[in-house]
Coordinates of C-alpha atoms in Angstrom, one line a residue:
M112 CA 131.6 163.3 90.1
E113 CA 128.9 164.7 91.0
L114 CA 126.6 162.8 88.0
L115 CA 127.9 159.7 89.4
I116 CA 126.8 160.2 92.8
W117 CA 123.6 161.0 90.8
I118 CA 123.5 157.9 88.8
G119 CA 124.2 155.9 91.7
I120 CA 121.4 157.4 93.8
L121 CA 118.8 156.6 90.6
F122 CA 120.9 153.1 90.8
C123 CA 120.1 152.1 94.4
A124 CA 116.3 153.7 94.6
L125 CA 115.4 151.0 91.4
K126 CA 117.4 148.3 93.2
A127 CA 115.1 149.2 96.1
A128 CA 112.2 149.3 94.4
T129 CA 112.5 145.9 92.8
F130 CA 113.1 144.3 95.9
S131 CA 109.6 145.9 97.2
G132 CA 107.8 145.5 94.6
L133 CA 109.8 141.3 94.9
N134 CA 108.7 140.8 97.8
L135 CA 105.3 141.2 97.7
A136 CA 104.9 139.9 94.5
Y137 CA 107.0 136.2 95.8
F138 CA 105.1 136.1 98.8
S139 CA 100.8 137.4 97.1
V140 CA 100.4 133.8 95.6
P141 CA 99.5 130.8 97.7
V142 CA 102.2 128.0 98.1
L143 CA 98.6 125.5 97.1
R144 CA 98.1 128.6 94.5
L145 CA 101.9 127.4 93.0
K146 CA 101.5 123.9 93.1
I147 CA 98.5 124.1 91.1
L148 CA 99.6 125.8 88.6
A149 CA 103.1 124.1 88.3
K150 CA 101.1 120.9 88.3
Q151 CA 99.7 122.6 84.7
N152 CA 102.9 122.9 83.5
D153 CA 102.9 126.6 84.3
P154 CA 106.4 128.4 83.7
Q155 CA 106.2 131.4 85.9
A156 CA 104.9 129.1 88.3
L157 CA 107.9 127.2 88.4
K158 CA 110.6 129.0 88.8
V159 CA 108.4 131.3 91.4
L160 CA 107.7 128.2 93.5
S161 CA 110.9 126.8 93.0
L162 CA 112.4 130.4 94.2
R163 CA 109.0 129.3 97.2
S164 CA 111.1 125.3 98.4
D165 CA 113.2 127.9 100.9
P166 CA 110.5 130.8 101.7
N167 CA 112.6 132.1 104.3
F168 CA 116.0 132.4 102.3
L169 CA 114.4 134.6 100.2
L170 CA 112.1 136.7 102.8
S171 CA 115.8 136.9 103.9
T172 CA 117.5 137.7 100.2
I173 CA 114.7 140.6 99.7
L174 CA 114.7 142.4 102.4
W175 CA 118.5 141.9 103.0
G176 CA 118.2 143.8 99.4
N177 CA 116.2 146.4 99.6
V178 CA 117.9 147.9 102.7
S179 CA 121.3 147.5 101.8
Y180 CA 120.0 149.6 98.4
N181 CA 117.5 152.6 101.2
V182 CA 120.6 152.9 102.8
L183 CA 123.3 153.4 99.8
L184 CA 120.4 155.5 99.1
A185 CA 120.6 158.1 101.8
L186 CA 124.1 157.9 102.0
L187 CA 123.9 159.5 98.8
A188 CA 121.7 161.6 99.3
N189 CA 123.4 163.0 101.9
S190 CA 126.4 163.3 99.8
V191 CA 125.4 166.0 97.5
M192 CA 121.9 168.1 99.6
A193 CA 122.5 170.1 102.5
G194 CA 120.7 167.4 106.2
L195 CA 117.0 168.4 106.2
S196 CA 116.9 168.5 102.5
S197 CA 118.3 165.2 101.9
F198 CA 116.0 163.9 104.3
F199 CA 113.2 164.7 102.3
F200 CA 114.3 164.0 99.5
S201 CA 115.7 160.5 99.9
T202 CA 112.0 160.0 102.1
I203 CA 109.9 160.6 98.9
V204 CA 112.2 159.2 96.6
L205 CA 112.1 156.3 98.7
T206 CA 108.3 156.2 99.6
L207 CA 107.2 156.4 96.7
I208 CA 109.4 154.7 94.0
G209 CA 111.4 152.3 96.1
E210 CA 107.7 151.4 98.0
I211 CA 104.0 152.3 96.3
L212 CA 104.4 152.1 93.1
P213 CA 106.7 148.9 92.2
Q214 CA 104.4 147.6 95.1
A215 CA 101.0 148.3 92.7
T216 CA 103.1 147.3 90.0
F217 CA 103.9 143.7 91.2
S218 CA 101.3 142.9 93.3
R219 CA 98.7 143.1 89.9
Q220 CA 101.5 140.5 87.7
A221 CA 102.8 138.9 90.6
L222 CA 103.8 135.9 89.1
K223 CA 104.9 137.2 85.6
F224 CA 107.5 139.4 87.9
G225 CA 108.8 136.7 89.8
A226 CA 109.5 134.1 87.2
F227 CA 111.5 137.9 85.0
F228 CA 113.7 138.8 88.3
A229 CA 114.2 135.2 89.7
P230 CA 117.7 134.7 87.8
M231 CA 118.3 138.7 89.7
I232 CA 117.0 136.6 93.0
R233 CA 119.0 133.8 92.1
F234 CA 122.6 136.2 91.4
Y235 CA 121.7 138.0 95.1
E236 CA 121.2 134.7 96.5
L237 CA 124.9 134.1 96.0
L238 CA 125.4 137.0 96.7
L239 CA 124.1 137.9 100.1
F240 CA 124.6 134.2 101.5
P241 CA 126.9 134.7 103.8
I242 CA 124.4 137.1 106.4
S243 CA 121.2 135.6 104.1
K244 CA 121.6 131.9 105.1
P245 CA 122.1 132.2 108.7
T246 CA 118.7 135.7 109.1
A247 CA 116.6 132.2 107.5
L248 CA 117.9 129.3 109.3
A249 CA 117.1 131.0 112.8
L250 CA 113.5 132.3 111.7
D251 CA 113.3 128.8 109.9
Y252 CA 114.4 127.6 114.2
F253 CA 112.7 130.1 115.7
L254 CA 109.5 130.5 113.3
G255 CA 109.3 126.5 111.4
K256 CA 109.1 125.9 108.0
E257 CA 105.8 127.0 105.5
S258 CA 103.7 125.1 105.1
P259 CA 100.7 125.1 102.3
R260 CA 96.9 126.0 103.5
Y261 CA 94.8 123.8 102.8
F262 CA 91.1 124.6 102.5
N263 CA 88.7 123.2 104.6
E264 CA 85.1 121.3 103.8
K265 CA 83.3 125.1 104.6
D266 CA 85.8 127.2 102.8
L267 CA 86.2 125.0 99.9
I268 CA 82.4 125.8 99.8
A269 CA 82.3 128.6 100.1
L270 CA 84.4 129.6 97.1
I271 CA 83.1 127.0 94.9
E272 CA 79.9 129.9 96.2
E273 CA 81.2 133.0 95.1
H274 CA 82.2 132.1 91.7
L275 CA 78.2 130.6 91.4
V276 CA 77.9 134.8 92.5
S277 CA 80.7 136.2 90.5
N278 CA 80.6 138.6 87.5
E279 CA 84.5 137.5 85.8
L280 CA 83.7 135.1 83.2
H281 CA 84.9 131.5 84.9
D282 CA 84.5 127.4 83.4
I283 CA 82.2 126.5 86.7
S284 CA 79.4 126.2 85.9
F285 CA 76.0 126.4 87.8
A286 CA 75.1 122.9 87.4
E287 CA 79.3 121.7 88.5
G288 CA 79.4 123.8 90.8
R289 CA 75.6 123.9 92.5
G290 CA 77.0 119.4 92.6
A291 CA 80.3 119.7 93.8
I292 CA 78.6 121.8 97.0
E293 CA 76.0 119.2 97.4
F294 CA 78.6 116.5 97.1
L295 CA 80.9 118.0 99.6
K296 CA 78.0 118.1 102.1
L297 CA 77.4 114.7 101.6
D298 CA 79.2 114.0 104.6
D299 CA 76.9 116.0 106.7
R300 CA 73.5 114.0 105.3
L301 CA 72.2 110.1 107.4
V302 CA 71.6 107.3 105.0
K303 CA 67.5 107.9 106.3
D304 CA 66.8 111.9 106.0
V305 CA 67.6 111.1 102.1
G306 CA 65.7 109.0 99.0
Q307 CA 62.2 107.5 98.6
N308 CA 59.5 105.7 102.1
I309 CA 59.4 102.2 101.3
L310 CA 55.8 102.7 100.9
A311 CA 54.0 99.2 101.8
L312 CA 53.3 98.3 98.1
Q313 CA 56.3 98.5 97.2
S314 CA 57.8 95.9 99.0
L315 CA 56.5 92.1 98.5
S316 CA 57.4 88.7 101.0
C317 CA 58.7 86.0 98.6
D318 CA 60.5 82.0 98.7
F319 CA 64.4 82.4 98.8
T320 CA 66.6 79.8 99.5
N321 CA 70.2 80.0 100.9
G322 CA 69.8 83.5 99.9
R323 CA 68.3 82.6 96.3
L324 CA 65.3 83.5 95.3
L325 CA 62.8 81.1 94.0
K326 CA 61.7 80.8 90.6
I327 CA 58.1 83.6 90.1
D328 CA 55.8 82.3 87.9
F329 CA 53.2 84.5 86.7
Q330 CA 52.1 85.0 83.0
P331 CA 52.5 88.1 80.7
K332 CA 49.0 89.1 81.3
A333 CA 47.8 93.1 82.6
S334 CA 45.1 90.4 84.5
D335 CA 48.5 88.1 85.9
A336 CA 48.3 88.5 90.3
F337 CA 51.8 88.9 90.4
L338 CA 52.1 91.8 86.8
K339 CA 49.4 93.7 88.7
K340 CA 51.4 94.5 92.7
L341 CA 53.9 95.1 90.1
L342 CA 51.6 97.2 88.5
H343 CA 49.7 99.6 91.2
C344 CA 53.3 100.3 92.9
R345 CA 54.2 102.6 90.4
C346 CA 57.6 102.6 92.2
E347 CA 60.6 102.3 90.2
W348 CA 61.9 99.4 92.2
M349 CA 60.0 96.6 94.5
V350 CA 61.7 95.3 97.5
L351 CA 61.1 91.6 97.3
L352 CA 61.4 90.8 101.2
D353 CA 62.4 86.6 102.7
E354 CA 60.4 84.8 105.1
K355 CA 61.7 87.2 108.0
G356 CA 60.4 90.0 106.1
E357 CA 64.1 90.7 105.8
P358 CA 64.7 92.9 102.4
K359 CA 67.5 90.8 100.3
L360 CA 66.4 91.9 96.3
A361 CA 65.4 95.0 94.5
L362 CA 63.6 94.5 90.4
D363 CA 63.5 96.6 88.6
I364 CA 60.3 97.5 87.7
N365 CA 60.1 98.8 84.9
R366 CA 62.7 96.9 83.2
F367 CA 61.7 94.0 84.4
I368 CA 57.9 95.1 82.6
K369 CA 58.5 96.2 79.2
A370 CA 61.0 93.2 79.1
V371 CA 57.6 90.7 80.2
F372 CA 55.0 92.5 77.5
A373 CA 58.4 92.1 74.6
G374 CA 57.5 88.6 74.2
K375 CA 60.2 87.9 75.8
P376 CA 61.3 84.9 78.3
V377 CA 62.4 86.9 81.5
K378 CA 62.6 85.6 84.9
V379 CA 62.3 87.6 88.1
R380 CA 66.3 88.0 89.1
D381 CA 67.6 88.5 85.1
F382 CA 66.3 92.6 86.9
C383 CA 66.7 92.0 90.4
V384 CA 69.9 93.5 92.1
K385 CA 71.4 93.2 95.3
P386 CA 70.8 96.4 97.8
I387 CA 72.8 97.9 100.0
L388 CA 71.5 97.2 103.4
V389 CA 71.4 100.0 106.1
D390 CA 70.6 99.4 109.2
D391 CA 72.3 102.4 111.3
P392 CA 70.6 105.8 111.6
N393 CA 73.5 107.3 112.3
A394 CA 75.4 105.8 108.8
K395 CA 76.1 108.8 105.9
V396 CA 75.9 108.9 102.2
S397 CA 79.6 109.3 101.7
T398 CA 79.8 105.4 103.3
V399 CA 77.6 104.9 100.7
L400 CA 78.4 106.3 98.3
K401 CA 81.7 103.9 95.9
H402 CA 79.2 101.5 96.2
F403 CA 77.4 103.5 93.2
V404 CA 80.2 103.1 90.8
R405 CA 80.9 98.7 91.7
K406 CA 77.7 97.8 90.1
T407 CA 79.3 94.7 88.4
K408 CA 79.3 93.4 91.9
S409 CA 76.6 94.6 93.0
H410 CA 74.1 92.4 90.5
I411 CA 73.2 88.9 90.2
T412 CA 73.5 87.8 86.5
D413 CA 72.5 91.6 84.4
P414 CA 75.6 93.8 84.2
N415 CA 74.1 96.4 82.3
I416 CA 71.1 97.7 84.8
D417 CA 72.2 100.9 86.0
G418 CA 73.3 102.3 89.1
A419 CA 73.6 100.3 92.3
V420 CA 70.3 100.1 94.9
V421 CA 70.9 101.1 99.0
V422 CA 68.2 100.6 101.2
Y423 CA 68.1 101.8 104.7
W424 CA 65.9 99.3 107.0
N425 CA 65.4 100.2 110.9
G426 CA 62.3 99.9 112.0
K427 CA 58.6 101.2 110.5
T428 CA 61.4 103.8 109.2
R429 CA 61.7 102.7 105.2
K430 CA 64.4 104.1 102.8
I431 CA 65.2 103.3 99.2
L432 CA 68.3 105.2 97.1
T433 CA 69.0 105.3 93.7
S434 CA 70.7 106.0 91.3
D435 CA 68.2 108.9 90.6
D436 CA 68.2 110.4 94.0
L437 CA 72.0 111.1 94.0
M438 CA 71.5 113.1 91.0
S439 CA 68.8 115.0 92.6
L440 CA 70.9 115.5 95.0
L441 CA 74.0 116.8 94.6
L442 CA 71.7 118.9 91.9
K443 CA 69.3 120.1 93.8
E444 CA 69.3 124.0 93.6

């Protein structure tokens, strides 16, 4: 008879240890991480997430099971040992075997143990349903349902920076991490504070009719007045202004000059893009970012010119922002 009691004590200790370890295993992995892994069809995450769908019910089942086995262990120990020795035995067994060892072990392989013992937890959810479910409903009523904790912008930046300085192996390169961080900061940057200043030589008054650029006559010679202005500009883009001095088009100088001296018949407007005009001093870079992926609609006749052009034009502050500037902004150190 005494042997059966000791077997019962061992069984209760193992069960109490399992419940204690699972309590930490199931709730040490954030719901958001479980959802991310589940979208990658991780079988362990899918099993754990299924149980976490009703967290208070899961918690109630684990705690009721843990307490039940702890109490039963103490009663069995008391039946084979005297009072003080029973107390010390129960305390040592419950602390070392029932709490410290399982929690230290399960916490290091939370998903693995959580998925492995999922069928057992399902069984105890049915067995303890009469007491664990009402407890869970009470917790839902007073504390509310569990919801994923999503990262805000500052948290995401800090998380990526931690990955970049970590010595552990990861698949986020410095360029990827720095680009992601700067991308998240775009809504904090003003258009007027980025890009290149438009120099006096970088703007040219032209004739427009109903918003359409009239033909500009020039000779494919270095001495031609129009070409000399472009060559002296030493910039990538020339901003073409109407009679009111308002920017209408942006001319890709390098591409245009290359085509001219290649001996091809060219028209100026074929190498122009209609810039995204910004005059709001509070406009953020993030508000114009979408235009950089709508190339076809922003070009007049040649959809093959890479990148959109943003022109900030407000009083004496005049800036031009291109896709190259944007990439430099994202990858700066």
